[in-house]
Structures are given as structure tokens and as C-alpha cells.
Short mmCIF file of C-alpha atoms and ligand atoms in Angstrom, two decimals:
data_model
loop_
_atom_site.label_atom_id
_atom_site.label_comp_id
_atom_site.label_asym_id
_atom_site.label_seq_id
_atom_site.Cartn_x
_atom_site.Cartn_y
_atom_site.Cartn_z
CA UNK A 1 127.29 -0.45 47.36
CA UNK A 2 128.13 1.32 44.14
CA UNK A 3 131.24 3.47 44.20
CA UNK A 4 131.59 6.65 42.18
CA UNK A 5 134.59 8.12 40.36
CA UNK A 6 134.43 11.66 39.03
CA UNK A 7 136.79 12.79 36.30
CA UNK A 8 137.38 16.53 35.94
CA UNK A 9 139.63 18.40 33.52
CA UNK A 10 141.98 21.31 34.19
CA UNK A 11 144.19 23.81 32.33
CA UNK A 12 142.88 23.17 28.82
CA UNK A 13 140.31 21.20 26.90
CA UNK A 14 141.14 18.28 24.56
CA UNK A 15 143.34 16.48 27.11
CA UNK A 16 141.47 13.25 26.42
CA UNK A 17 139.25 12.87 29.48
CA UNK A 18 137.12 10.39 27.56
CA UNK A 19 140.11 8.15 26.84
CA UNK A 20 141.40 8.37 30.41
CA UNK A 21 137.94 7.56 31.80
CA UNK A 22 137.58 4.63 29.38
CA UNK A 23 141.10 3.39 30.29
CA UNK A 24 140.44 3.42 34.01
CA UNK A 25 137.16 1.65 33.38
CA UNK A 26 138.93 -0.95 31.26
CA UNK A 27 141.46 -1.68 34.00
CA UNK A 28 138.77 -2.04 36.64
CA UNK A 29 136.67 -4.18 34.34
CA UNK A 30 139.74 -6.37 33.64
CA UNK A 31 140.02 -6.97 37.37
CA UNK A 32 136.44 -8.26 37.44
CA UNK A 33 134.46 -5.15 38.39
CA UNK A 34 131.28 -4.14 36.60
CA UNK A 35 131.84 -0.59 35.39
CA UNK A 36 129.98 2.03 33.38
CA UNK A 37 130.88 5.55 32.36
CA UNK A 38 128.66 8.60 32.15
CA UNK A 39 129.36 12.00 30.64
CA UNK A 40 127.89 15.34 31.59
CA UNK A 41 128.09 17.99 28.90
CA UNK A 42 127.70 21.57 30.07
CA UNK A 43 125.92 22.98 27.02
CA UNK A 44 122.27 23.99 26.63
CA UNK A 45 121.32 21.71 23.72
CA UNK A 46 119.17 18.86 25.02
CA UNK A 47 121.53 16.46 23.14
CA UNK A 48 124.14 16.81 20.37
CA UNK A 49 121.68 15.48 17.75
CA UNK A 50 121.01 18.89 16.28
CA UNK A 51 124.66 19.96 16.31
CA UNK A 52 126.65 20.24 13.10
CA UNK A 53 129.56 17.73 13.05
CA UNK A 54 131.89 20.70 12.57
CA UNK A 55 130.77 21.97 16.00
CA UNK A 56 130.85 18.78 17.94
CA UNK A 57 132.25 15.89 15.90
CA UNK A 58 130.22 12.77 15.37
CA UNK A 59 126.93 12.17 17.07
CA UNK A 60 127.05 8.74 18.67
CA UNK A 61 123.78 6.78 18.80
CA UNK A 62 123.14 4.22 21.54
CA UNK A 63 121.06 1.03 21.42
CA UNK A 64 118.11 2.82 23.02
CA UNK A 65 118.25 5.56 20.40
CA UNK A 66 119.89 8.38 22.37
CA UNK A 67 121.91 10.87 20.34
CA UNK A 68 125.05 11.38 22.42
CA UNK A 69 128.58 12.64 22.70
CA UNK A 70 131.30 10.82 20.81
CA UNK A 71 133.06 9.90 24.06
CA UNK A 72 130.35 7.27 24.57
CA UNK A 73 131.77 5.60 21.52
CA UNK A 74 135.13 5.29 23.26
CA UNK A 75 133.43 3.86 26.32
CA UNK A 76 131.73 1.16 24.29
CA UNK A 77 134.78 0.41 22.18
CA UNK A 78 136.94 -0.03 25.27
CA UNK A 79 134.45 -1.84 27.53
CA UNK A 80 132.33 -3.72 25.02
CA UNK A 81 129.28 -2.85 27.17
CA UNK A 82 126.42 -0.86 25.63
CA UNK A 83 125.61 2.62 26.96
CA UNK A 84 122.22 4.37 27.01
CA UNK A 85 120.57 7.75 27.37
CA UNK A 86 121.47 7.74 31.09
CA UNK A 87 125.15 7.78 30.10
CA UNK A 88 125.04 11.25 28.55
CA UNK A 89 123.33 14.22 30.14
CA UNK A 90 123.57 17.86 29.05
CA UNK A 91 122.83 21.04 30.94
CA UNK A 92 119.88 21.49 28.56
CA UNK A 93 118.39 18.20 29.69
CA UNK A 94 118.97 19.00 33.40
CA UNK A 95 117.21 22.37 33.01
CA UNK A 96 114.44 20.88 30.90
CA UNK A 97 113.69 18.31 33.61
CA UNK A 98 113.67 20.97 36.34
CA UNK A 99 111.51 23.34 34.32
CA UNK A 100 109.04 20.55 33.46
CA UNK A 101 108.77 19.70 37.15
CA UNK A 102 108.21 23.36 37.94
CA UNK A 103 105.33 23.47 35.41
CA UNK A 104 103.86 20.28 36.90
CA UNK A 105 103.82 22.06 40.24
CA UNK A 106 106.43 19.83 41.87
CA UNK A 107 108.09 22.81 43.59
CA UNK A 108 104.82 24.61 44.40
CA UNK A 109 105.53 27.61 46.64
CA UNK A 110 109.30 27.45 46.22
CA UNK A 111 111.67 29.65 44.25
CA UNK A 112 113.44 27.35 41.77
CA UNK A 113 117.19 27.93 41.87
CA UNK A 114 120.50 26.54 40.57
CA UNK A 115 121.29 25.48 44.15
CA UNK A 116 119.52 23.28 45.22
CA UNK A 117 117.24 22.42 42.30
CA UNK A 118 119.70 22.15 39.42
CA UNK A 119 122.38 20.54 41.57
CA UNK A 120 119.76 18.09 42.95
CA UNK A 121 118.78 17.12 39.42
CA UNK A 122 122.47 16.59 38.53
CA UNK A 123 122.88 14.38 41.57
CA UNK A 124 119.76 12.42 40.67
CA UNK A 125 121.29 11.72 37.25
CA UNK A 126 124.57 10.59 38.81
CA UNK A 127 122.69 8.20 41.04
CA UNK A 128 120.47 6.69 38.28
CA UNK A 129 123.20 4.43 36.88
CA UNK A 130 124.24 3.14 40.30
CA UNK A 131 120.71 2.44 41.55
CA UNK A 132 119.76 -0.97 40.23
CA UNK A 133 122.85 -2.87 41.34
CA UNK A 134 124.02 -3.38 37.76
CA UNK A 135 127.38 -1.71 38.34
CA UNK A 136 130.03 -1.82 41.07
CA UNK A 137 131.60 1.41 39.89
CA UNK A 138 130.16 4.38 37.99
CA UNK A 139 132.62 6.77 36.42
CA UNK A 140 131.21 10.23 35.74
CA UNK A 141 133.18 12.44 33.38
CA UNK A 142 132.47 16.16 33.70
CA UNK A 143 132.75 17.92 30.33
CA UNK A 144 134.50 21.30 30.12
CA UNK A 145 137.41 22.65 32.12
CA UNK A 146 137.46 23.52 35.81
CA UNK A 147 136.88 27.25 36.13
CA UNK A 148 134.37 27.48 33.27
CA UNK A 149 131.22 29.32 34.31
CA UNK A 150 129.01 26.62 32.86
CA UNK A 151 130.68 23.76 34.75
CA UNK A 152 130.08 25.28 38.18
CA UNK A 153 126.79 23.55 39.04
CA UNK A 154 128.35 20.17 38.20
CA UNK A 155 131.35 20.77 40.44
CA UNK A 156 129.04 21.86 43.27
CA UNK A 157 126.84 18.79 42.72
CA UNK A 158 129.92 16.55 42.94
CA UNK A 159 131.00 18.26 46.17
CA UNK A 160 127.59 17.67 47.72
CA UNK A 161 127.36 14.13 46.38
CA UNK A 162 130.69 13.15 47.93
CA UNK A 163 129.68 14.67 51.26
CA UNK A 164 126.43 12.70 51.15
CA UNK A 165 127.78 9.26 50.20
CA UNK A 166 131.08 9.46 52.08
CA UNK A 167 134.59 10.11 50.93
CA UNK A 168 135.66 6.49 50.75
CA UNK A 169 132.78 5.74 48.38
CA UNK A 170 133.85 8.24 45.80
CA UNK A 171 136.93 9.65 44.22
CA UNK A 172 137.88 12.68 42.13
CA UNK A 173 140.45 12.24 39.41
CA UNK A 174 141.66 15.52 37.97
CA UNK A 175 143.15 15.38 34.48
CA UNK A 176 145.65 18.14 33.92
CA UNK A 177 148.43 19.29 31.62
CA UNK A 178 152.12 19.61 32.44
CA UNK A 179 153.37 21.77 29.56
CA UNK A 180 156.94 21.58 28.33
CA UNK A 181 158.53 24.98 27.75
CA UNK A 182 161.03 24.40 24.98
CA UNK A 183 162.88 27.68 25.62
CA UNK A 184 163.40 26.80 29.27
CA UNK A 185 163.79 23.11 28.51
CA UNK A 186 161.48 22.35 31.43
CA UNK A 187 158.17 20.81 32.35
CA UNK A 188 156.00 23.29 34.23
CA UNK A 189 153.68 22.42 37.14
CA UNK A 190 152.21 25.87 37.84
CA UNK A 191 149.09 25.52 35.61
CA UNK A 192 148.25 22.29 37.45
CA UNK A 193 148.72 23.96 40.83
CA UNK A 194 146.36 26.76 39.73
CA UNK A 195 143.71 24.39 38.44
CA UNK A 196 143.80 22.32 41.64
CA UNK A 197 143.50 25.61 43.62
CA UNK A 198 140.41 26.45 41.59
CA UNK A 199 138.91 23.07 42.45
CA UNK A 200 139.77 23.66 46.11
CA UNK A 201 137.98 26.99 46.03
CA UNK A 202 134.85 25.08 45.07
CA UNK A 203 135.39 22.66 47.94
CA UNK A 204 136.86 19.72 46.07
CA UNK A 205 140.20 18.17 46.86
CA UNK A 206 141.15 15.87 44.00
CA UNK A 207 142.43 12.44 45.08
CA UNK A 208 144.36 11.60 41.95
CA UNK A 209 146.05 13.80 39.37
CA UNK A 210 146.51 12.36 35.90
CA UNK A 211 149.12 14.52 34.23
CA UNK A 212 149.15 14.75 30.47
CA UNK A 213 152.69 15.32 29.28
CA UNK A 214 154.98 15.03 26.28
CA UNK A 215 157.96 14.03 28.49
CA UNK A 216 158.38 11.64 31.37
CA UNK A 217 157.80 13.09 34.83
CA UNK A 218 160.80 12.76 37.15
CA UNK A 219 160.40 11.60 40.71
CA UNK A 220 161.25 15.12 41.90
CA UNK A 221 158.60 16.65 39.74
CA UNK A 222 156.02 14.18 40.92
CA UNK A 223 156.94 14.98 44.52
CA UNK A 224 156.57 18.69 43.83
CA UNK A 225 153.12 18.26 42.26
CA UNK A 226 152.06 16.00 45.13
CA UNK A 227 153.24 18.48 47.77
CA UNK A 228 151.67 21.58 46.22
CA UNK A 229 148.45 19.88 45.23
CA UNK A 230 148.06 17.99 48.49
CA UNK A 231 147.86 14.45 47.07
CA UNK A 232 149.86 11.28 47.73
CA UNK A 233 152.90 10.84 45.57
CA UNK A 234 151.52 7.62 44.09
CA UNK A 235 148.43 9.57 43.14
CA UNK A 236 150.43 11.68 40.68
CA UNK A 237 150.01 9.69 37.49
CA UNK A 238 151.92 10.32 34.31
CA UNK A 239 149.91 10.15 31.09
CA UNK A 240 152.41 10.49 28.31
CA UNK A 241 151.47 10.93 24.62
CA UNK A 242 150.76 7.53 23.08
CA UNK A 243 150.95 6.34 19.50
CA UNK A 244 147.41 4.94 19.75
CA UNK A 245 144.60 5.55 22.22
CA UNK A 246 144.46 1.78 22.76
CA UNK A 247 147.84 1.98 24.53
CA UNK A 248 146.45 4.19 27.27
CA UNK A 249 145.00 1.42 29.50
CA UNK A 250 148.40 -0.28 29.52
CA UNK A 251 150.18 3.01 30.30
CA UNK A 252 147.78 3.58 33.18
CA UNK A 253 148.38 0.03 34.36
CA UNK A 254 152.12 0.73 34.45
CA UNK A 255 151.38 3.72 36.60
CA UNK A 256 149.27 1.45 38.82
CA UNK A 257 146.32 3.80 38.54
CA UNK A 258 143.92 0.88 39.04
CA UNK A 259 145.56 -0.02 42.36
CA UNK A 260 145.49 3.58 43.56
CA UNK A 261 141.82 3.93 42.63
CA UNK A 262 140.80 0.67 44.31
CA UNK A 263 142.66 1.36 47.50
CA UNK A 264 141.16 4.87 47.77
CA UNK A 265 137.70 3.43 47.21
CA UNK A 266 138.43 0.72 49.77
CA UNK A 267 137.74 -1.99 47.20
CA UNK A 268 139.56 -5.30 47.01
CA UNK A 269 142.35 -5.52 44.42
CA UNK A 270 140.79 -8.82 43.29
CA UNK A 271 142.80 -10.44 40.48
CA UNK A 272 145.53 -8.87 38.40
CA UNK A 273 143.80 -7.30 35.39
CA UNK A 274 143.21 -9.81 32.62
CA UNK A 275 144.17 -7.91 29.50
CA UNK A 276 145.23 -10.86 27.32
CA UNK A 277 142.76 -10.10 24.53
CA UNK A 278 143.54 -6.43 24.65
CA UNK A 279 147.27 -7.10 24.33
CA UNK A 280 146.65 -9.53 21.45
CA UNK A 281 144.68 -6.83 19.70
CA UNK A 282 147.52 -4.33 20.24
CA UNK A 283 150.05 -6.89 18.97
CA UNK A 284 148.11 -7.33 15.74
CA UNK A 285 147.53 -3.59 15.44
CA UNK A 286 151.23 -2.76 15.77
CA UNK A 287 152.60 -5.59 13.63
CA UNK A 288 150.63 -5.56 10.40
CA UNK A 289 151.73 -7.89 7.62
CA UNK A 290 150.10 -5.86 4.85
CA UNK A 291 148.78 -2.41 4.08
CA UNK A 292 145.82 -0.99 2.19
CA UNK A 293 144.45 2.45 1.40
CA UNK A 294 140.75 3.09 1.84
CA UNK A 295 139.07 6.24 0.55
CA UNK A 296 136.53 7.73 2.93
CA UNK A 297 134.28 9.90 0.77
CA UNK A 298 132.37 12.44 2.82
CA UNK A 299 131.78 16.11 3.25
CA UNK A 300 133.08 16.70 6.79
CA UNK A 301 136.57 15.48 5.97
CA UNK A 302 138.36 18.54 7.40
CA UNK A 303 137.37 17.38 10.84
CA UNK A 304 138.47 13.79 11.61
CA UNK A 305 136.18 13.65 14.69
CA UNK A 306 133.18 13.83 12.38
CA UNK A 307 133.87 10.21 11.36
CA UNK A 308 135.33 9.04 14.64
CA UNK A 309 133.58 5.67 14.89
CA UNK A 310 134.26 4.85 11.23
CA UNK A 311 137.97 5.49 11.71
CA UNK A 312 138.06 3.42 14.91
CA UNK A 313 136.16 0.58 13.19
CA UNK A 314 138.89 0.50 10.53
CA UNK A 315 141.49 0.21 13.30
CA UNK A 316 139.61 -2.78 14.79
CA UNK A 317 139.06 -4.40 11.38
CA UNK A 318 142.64 -3.73 10.31
CA UNK A 319 144.01 -5.45 13.40
CA UNK A 320 141.67 -8.39 12.75
CA UNK A 321 143.19 -8.75 9.27
CA UNK A 322 146.73 -7.93 10.51
CA UNK A 323 146.59 -5.20 7.95
CA UNK A 324 147.38 -1.51 8.30
CA UNK A 325 144.41 0.45 6.98
CA UNK A 326 145.36 3.92 5.78
CA UNK A 327 142.22 5.97 5.51
CA UNK A 328 142.37 8.88 3.01
CA UNK A 329 139.60 11.36 3.43
CA UNK A 330 138.24 12.63 0.14
CA UNK A 331 135.96 15.61 -0.05
CA UNK A 332 132.90 14.50 -2.04
CA UNK A 333 132.49 18.05 -3.39
CA UNK A 334 135.86 17.68 -5.11
CA UNK A 335 134.86 14.60 -7.15
CA UNK A 336 133.62 15.10 -10.73
CA UNK A 337 133.10 12.82 -13.77
CA UNK A 338 136.30 14.20 -15.20
CA UNK A 339 138.60 13.69 -12.20
CA UNK A 340 137.09 10.66 -10.46
CA UNK A 341 139.73 8.20 -11.78
CA UNK A 342 142.50 10.46 -10.62
CA UNK A 343 140.87 11.23 -7.22
CA UNK A 344 140.38 7.51 -6.47
CA UNK A 345 143.74 6.42 -7.89
CA UNK A 346 145.65 3.94 -5.71
CA UNK A 347 142.76 3.22 -3.36
CA UNK A 348 141.81 -0.39 -2.60
CA UNK A 349 138.34 0.26 -1.31
CA UNK A 350 135.88 3.11 -1.02
CA UNK A 351 133.55 3.90 1.89
CA UNK A 352 130.85 6.47 1.26
CA UNK A 353 129.97 8.16 4.50
CA UNK A 354 126.71 9.04 6.26
CA UNK A 355 125.45 12.60 6.01
CA UNK A 356 122.59 15.00 5.50
CA UNK A 357 121.62 17.47 2.79
CA UNK A 358 122.57 18.13 -0.79
CA UNK A 359 126.16 19.37 -0.50
CA UNK A 360 128.62 16.96 -2.08
CA UNK A 361 125.98 14.42 -3.05
CA UNK A 362 126.82 14.25 -6.76
CA UNK A 363 130.48 13.56 -5.93
CA UNK A 364 129.44 10.60 -3.84
CA UNK A 365 127.25 9.25 -6.62
CA UNK A 366 130.06 9.69 -9.16
CA UNK A 367 132.52 7.83 -6.89
CA UNK A 368 130.06 4.96 -6.51
CA UNK A 369 129.52 4.68 -10.28
CA UNK A 370 133.28 4.42 -10.72
CA UNK A 371 133.87 1.71 -8.13
CA UNK A 372 130.83 -0.27 -9.23
CA UNK A 373 132.07 -0.33 -12.83
CA UNK A 374 135.72 -0.96 -11.91
CA UNK A 375 134.95 -3.74 -9.39
CA UNK A 376 136.62 -1.83 -6.57
CA UNK A 377 135.33 -2.86 -3.09
CA UNK A 378 132.58 -0.49 -1.95
CA UNK A 379 130.97 -0.03 1.46
CA UNK A 380 128.11 2.45 1.93
CA UNK A 381 126.77 3.68 5.25
CA UNK A 382 123.37 5.30 5.59
CA UNK A 383 123.47 8.21 3.12
CA UNK A 384 126.23 6.19 1.43
CA UNK A 385 123.74 3.36 0.93
CA UNK A 386 121.10 5.77 -0.32
CA UNK A 387 123.62 7.17 -2.84
CA UNK A 388 124.37 3.64 -4.07
CA UNK A 389 120.65 3.15 -4.69
CA UNK A 390 120.36 6.49 -6.54
CA UNK A 391 123.43 5.69 -8.66
CA UNK A 392 122.12 2.24 -9.63
CA UNK A 393 118.72 3.73 -10.48
CA UNK A 394 120.17 6.40 -12.72
CA UNK A 395 122.94 4.46 -14.44
CA UNK A 396 121.75 0.84 -14.55
CA UNK A 397 117.96 1.08 -14.52
CA UNK A 398 118.00 4.24 -16.66
CA UNK A 399 115.80 6.19 -14.24
CA UNK A 400 116.86 9.64 -15.34
CA UNK A 401 117.27 12.09 -12.45
CA UNK A 402 116.40 9.44 -9.87
CA UNK A 403 117.04 10.88 -6.42
CA UNK A 404 116.21 10.97 -2.76
CA UNK A 405 113.35 13.31 -1.90
CA UNK A 406 115.68 14.76 0.75
CA UNK A 407 117.70 16.35 -2.08
CA UNK A 408 115.05 16.75 -4.78
CA UNK A 409 111.43 16.73 -3.74
CA UNK A 410 110.26 16.74 -7.35
CA UNK A 411 112.42 13.92 -8.69
CA UNK A 412 110.53 11.83 -11.26
CA UNK A 413 111.97 8.69 -9.58
CA UNK A 414 111.97 8.99 -5.77
CA UNK A 415 114.02 5.81 -5.21
CA UNK A 416 114.80 7.06 -1.70
CA UNK A 417 111.86 8.68 0.04
CA UNK A 418 110.84 9.94 3.45
CA UNK A 419 109.58 7.26 5.80
CA UNK A 420 105.80 7.47 6.28
CA UNK A 421 106.00 8.01 10.04
CA UNK A 422 108.48 10.89 9.52
CA UNK A 423 106.10 12.94 7.36
CA UNK A 424 104.07 14.34 10.25
CA UNK A 425 107.14 15.23 12.33
CA UNK A 426 107.88 18.94 12.78
CA UNK A 427 110.54 19.11 15.50
CA UNK A 428 114.10 18.33 14.47
CA UNK A 429 115.51 17.18 17.83
CA UNK A 430 115.48 13.46 18.64
CA UNK A 431 112.86 12.64 16.01
CA UNK A 432 114.75 10.57 13.44
CA UNK A 433 114.45 6.80 13.31
CA UNK A 434 116.99 6.18 16.08
CA UNK A 435 118.62 3.25 17.81
CA UNK A 436 118.55 -0.50 17.41
CA UNK A 437 116.20 -2.29 14.98
CA UNK A 438 116.13 -5.87 13.80
CA UNK A 439 117.34 -6.83 10.36
CA UNK A 440 116.67 -10.21 8.72
CA UNK A 441 119.37 -11.43 6.40
CA UNK A 442 118.49 -13.22 3.16
CA UNK A 443 119.97 -16.67 2.95
CA UNK A 444 122.84 -17.11 0.55
CA UNK A 445 123.67 -13.40 0.30
CA UNK A 446 127.00 -11.82 1.07
CA UNK A 447 125.46 -10.09 4.09
CA UNK A 448 124.25 -13.41 5.56
CA UNK A 449 127.65 -14.96 4.88
CA UNK A 450 129.52 -12.07 6.48
CA UNK A 451 127.42 -12.03 9.64
CA UNK A 452 127.08 -15.81 9.76
CA UNK A 453 123.55 -15.33 11.10
CA UNK A 454 120.02 -14.93 9.81
CA UNK A 455 119.07 -12.01 12.05
CA UNK A 456 121.01 -9.07 13.53
CA UNK A 457 120.25 -5.75 15.17
CA UNK A 458 121.94 -2.54 14.12
CA UNK A 459 121.66 1.10 15.09
CA UNK A 460 120.01 3.80 13.01
CA UNK A 461 119.81 7.54 12.53
CA UNK A 462 117.83 8.59 9.47
CA UNK A 463 114.53 9.88 8.08
CA UNK A 464 114.64 8.51 4.54
CA UNK A 465 114.49 4.92 3.25
CA UNK A 466 114.60 2.77 0.11
CA UNK A 467 111.32 3.17 -1.75
CA UNK A 468 109.98 -0.41 -1.97
CA UNK A 469 107.95 0.41 -5.08
CA UNK A 470 111.23 0.04 -6.96
CA UNK A 471 112.46 -3.08 -5.19
CA UNK A 472 111.52 -5.64 -7.84
CA UNK A 473 113.09 -3.56 -10.58
CA UNK A 474 116.34 -3.32 -8.59
CA UNK A 475 116.47 -6.97 -7.69
CA UNK A 476 115.80 -8.06 -11.26
CA UNK A 477 118.77 -5.96 -12.37
CA UNK A 478 121.15 -7.37 -9.74
CA UNK A 479 120.94 -5.04 -6.74
CA UNK A 480 119.31 -7.10 -4.04
CA UNK A 481 117.90 -6.24 -0.64
CA UNK A 482 119.91 -8.72 1.43
CA UNK A 483 118.81 -7.26 4.74
CA UNK A 484 115.30 -6.18 5.65
CA UNK A 485 113.43 -5.12 8.76
CA UNK A 486 111.00 -7.98 9.43
CA UNK A 487 108.29 -5.69 10.87
CA UNK A 488 108.03 -2.86 8.33
CA UNK A 489 110.02 -4.26 5.38
CA UNK A 490 112.40 -1.33 5.38
CA UNK A 491 115.41 -2.20 3.26
CA UNK A 492 118.41 -2.38 5.60
CA UNK A 493 121.13 -3.71 3.30
CA UNK A 494 121.63 -3.67 -0.45
CA UNK A 495 124.31 -5.55 -2.27
CA UNK A 496 125.32 -6.32 -5.86
CA UNK A 497 125.33 -9.87 -7.03
CA UNK A 498 128.07 -9.51 -9.58
CA UNK A 499 130.68 -7.51 -7.75
CA UNK A 500 133.55 -8.59 -5.51
CA UNK A 501 132.30 -6.44 -2.62
CA UNK A 502 129.48 -3.93 -2.99
CA UNK A 503 127.54 -3.81 0.28
CA UNK A 504 125.72 -0.88 1.82
CA UNK A 505 123.57 -0.53 4.95
CA UNK A 506 120.89 1.90 6.01
CA UNK A 507 122.24 1.55 9.57
CA UNK A 508 125.54 2.50 11.23
CA UNK A 509 127.71 -0.57 11.78
CA UNK A 510 130.55 1.70 12.95
CA UNK A 511 128.61 2.31 16.21
CA UNK A 512 128.87 -1.33 17.18
CA UNK A 513 132.49 -2.09 16.42
CA UNK A 514 134.60 -2.62 19.58
CA UNK A 515 138.10 -3.90 20.34
CA UNK A 516 136.59 -7.18 21.56
CA UNK A 517 134.12 -7.41 18.67
CA UNK A 518 135.31 -5.77 15.46
CA UNK A 519 132.28 -5.31 13.20
CA UNK A 520 132.02 -8.12 10.62
CA UNK A 521 131.08 -5.75 7.79
CA UNK A 522 134.25 -3.71 8.37
CA UNK A 523 136.35 -6.82 8.82
CA UNK A 524 135.10 -8.25 5.52
CA UNK A 525 135.34 -4.96 3.65
CA UNK A 526 138.99 -4.69 4.74
CA UNK A 527 139.57 -8.30 3.69
CA UNK A 528 137.98 -7.62 0.29
CA UNK A 529 140.08 -4.50 -0.16
CA UNK A 530 143.18 -6.46 0.75
CA UNK A 531 142.30 -9.09 -1.82
CA UNK A 532 141.81 -6.33 -4.40
CA UNK A 533 145.21 -4.80 -3.47
CA UNK A 534 146.94 -8.15 -3.86
CA UNK A 535 145.41 -8.74 -7.28
CA UNK A 536 146.58 -5.42 -8.63
N1 LIG B 601 120.12 12.01 5.33
C1 LIG B 601 119.75 10.64 5.26
C2 LIG B 601 118.47 10.35 6.00
O1 LIG B 601 118.06 11.10 6.83
C3 LIG B 601 120.88 9.77 5.76
C4 LIG B 601 121.21 9.94 7.22
C5 LIG B 601 122.55 9.42 7.61
O2 LIG B 601 123.43 9.22 6.78
N2 LIG B 601 122.77 9.28 8.91
O3 LIG B 601 117.87 9.34 5.76
#
């Protein structure tokens, strides 16, 4: 029977529930259990696809094309197991399902209410992942903080769910904060006591408290928390600030969180967790033999979460190369013809980021012209690839004012244009070309060499594409389509023949890089940048 772990948050947001959930999952997986993680987000949007990155950070796209919360990225990076639409549910989706059923007449004669209809729908979505026997343990992370008005139906659903499946088949882990008051020189437990009381008011007694803290918790303090929050002393777990999120599973192992969880769920301890590969990765990450600086040119640079997966991919690829990758974010709006040399000074490689709309586009194009001409390694992702095509069109092929029709509908040279199937689409939500598609790699190209395969699948999120009417012209001049969708001939990868590393993809490789499988394009881009740094 599938067991369920619920992770709630108290006192404040941003405690890192996603990382804690992923770390517990990692430990259980390393003991041989099959684990998945699900996140409930208590907002009304159906999914985060229509949210501005400033609001919500990056939108993470799954294999099946769901636009989801960035925590799913952590789940995949830690577990190396793909997630899907079922792993991220919002309040909007719960209500939409209930309202659709109401219109179908499924509740005929009944008043539709938060309890039981919304809570039933939440419970149904908790159960979905555990139903087909694919997982031994499902971890469900509840977004928001206990006490929020919008989280209430989720807490109530968890209370009912536990009552229904039995208390030894489920577990509540409450993540909380133990603040340090500098003036008093003390760690304070009161906010945790209050947040556990709030949970108790809703009928939930947490089994485990994971306490975020800047200082170690003494035995006395742990005893005090255990006594006032009504949990076992070994269920008070310290989660101290770590230098990298990838340390957290090992910190939780030290606290024996995996043992506590398994014994409360009445599951066998099985083997000691096998974390050999994880530790090797950490060893390489923490002991680099070289260092490079990569420029990340984008327009959401004020908010690091907007490029979360890209930054994490550089961590994986850096560790692979035993090289510290320092990523400098450069606002594309700040780059001009006059200052480009100065803005990109000292960088060993440039990544031009994904994005939407006109803002900052010319700066991206200017940066690409510079690195193409100076033979500096370049990696373009999605809009970054489209910008590389525009730049080559304008400056090599002489197509004056070549552009994407996203930015300039009347461009004389629409080298990037809207995909045919997108033209009839009116609604913005969930209608891009999303999720995994196949890409054939052309023999002998850099892309084929890097992947070491002739076919791959990669994830997408876009409406515009390379305009194949120009393909011959581009290839004759040295920009080749080294990756192409075999079904519709959409250009997936472009690269330059005569450049040390100039590769750009229409897809998002950053969504598939994990600790266990660093993405080959990132690994090779870092290697090329390292080679460039050594030559200088
Ligand atoms: N705006 C571009 C498109 O829709 C690129 C999207 C992206 O970078 N994710 O095609």
C-alpha cells in the first residue's frame, strides 16, 4: 500500500519546503523506495504558465507539457525521476474541476461547497499518484503557510485523508523557523509553538518538526520544542543553513530523518541509503580545480529564481568539469553597440536566456554578434536561439531588419515566425508548444557529437520557430540546423560551423539536467568556456 507524507510550512514562507521535501524523498529513494513528490499551490491561476517570472520565478515544464511550479525542478534534479501534471495542482485547477462537474450535472440536486466538494477534489488529486502502484511513498507539499486563509481547504483535506487511510499510513512533517534574536543572543521557539497550535486547531498533530535555523539546536531546546509541540524528541529535526541545497539530504541523514519517517510509517528500514554518487557529485562541486565566469544575458536578472533551472544546470555541469562556474547576470537592456565589449569583459562564455516580448531584445542580439565575431563560446536557449538566428540573418546574410514576428510583425525578413498551429489560438493559458518532442541530430555536427546519439527528446515552451524558407540560405553561409524535429521539420538546434562553440536550441535543456545526469549541452558549454579561459 502507498504511504503518504504531507509537508506543511509554518511561521514564514521561503523556508525551503521544496528542498526539504526533495531531500526526504532522496533519502527514501536511496534506501530503495520508489518515491514521488507533489505540490499543491493555493492560488487561483490554473497553472503558473501565465504568471510573470517576477511574480513566481521560473515556470517549470514537465515531459507531458504541464507548466508547473519551480519546486518540481528540484524534485527532478534530486530524484532523477520525471514529474507530470499530476505533480502540481493549484486551487484554480481544483475549483475548475469541481465547477466543470457541477455544469455536467455530477452534483445534481446538491449545493456545491468547499467542504465536502473542494476537499474531496483535493483528496482525489492526492490519491491519483498513489493509485497505480508506481510509488511506495507519495510526498505532498502544501504551498503557503499554515494559518493562511487560502490554505485552509488543503489542511482540512489532509486531516480527512489521514483519518480515512489510517495514521500509520501517513505522516505530517511541519517545516518551521527557529529565529535567532541577536539582542537576546537566543534561539526562540515560540513562533513554532504558535504555528503547531494553529495546525492543532485544524485537527492536525504534526509528527515531525523540521526546524530551520541559523544556529545548532541544543538538546535542551529540542526537548522544549518536543514537549510543547507534543512530538517525540527524535522527531525534532534541525535544518541548519547550508552552503548548497545539495547538502540538505546529507544534513537530514545526519539527523536520521529518514529513519524517523520510516518507523512512523511502519516501513522497513531496508538498506542504509546508498548516496555514493551524490557524495561524489558534492565532492566535485566543493573541490573545483578551475574557475570560469559565464554571462547570463536575460531580462529578469533581478530575480535569480527566474532562471532557476539554468543556474542549477551550471552547478551540475560545473561539478562534472570540476570547475567552479560563476554566473554573472547581465541585463540585456543594458547592452549597446558602444558598451558591449566592456559589459562582456572577462567572461568566458555567454548564455542568452529564454524569454518573451520585445524588451531587451536588441541587447541580446548585440551580445550574440560580439561573441560570434570574437569566438567566445555561446549557448542560446529558446528566445536565445531565435536571437542568434536574427543576428546571423541581419549581420551575415545582410537581411536588413530581419526579426521574429513576435517582436515585429511587419519585418521584411521574418526569419523567426509563428508556428502554423499557433495562429488560430486565442487563449494564452497552456496553449504554447509544450513538453517533450523528438529531435533528430545531424551526423557529424557538434550537437550529435555532444549528445553521442542520433535522436533525443527535449522539452519545449514556445510559439515561434525558425522559418524554414530561409534554411538553405543559412546553411550555405555556415549556420546549420543540426537538430530537427523528424515529424514537422521544426529546427530544434542551430550551430555555427566555424566557431569553437556556438550552439543554440529551441528547447529548454535546463529542464532535464539533474545531479545524476548533468545535461550534455551544459557540460560541453562549460568545457568549451574552460578551454577558452585557458587559452586567454
Ligand atoms: N518568445 C519565444 C516564443 O514564444 C521564445 C519562448 C521562450 O524563450 N521560452 O517562441
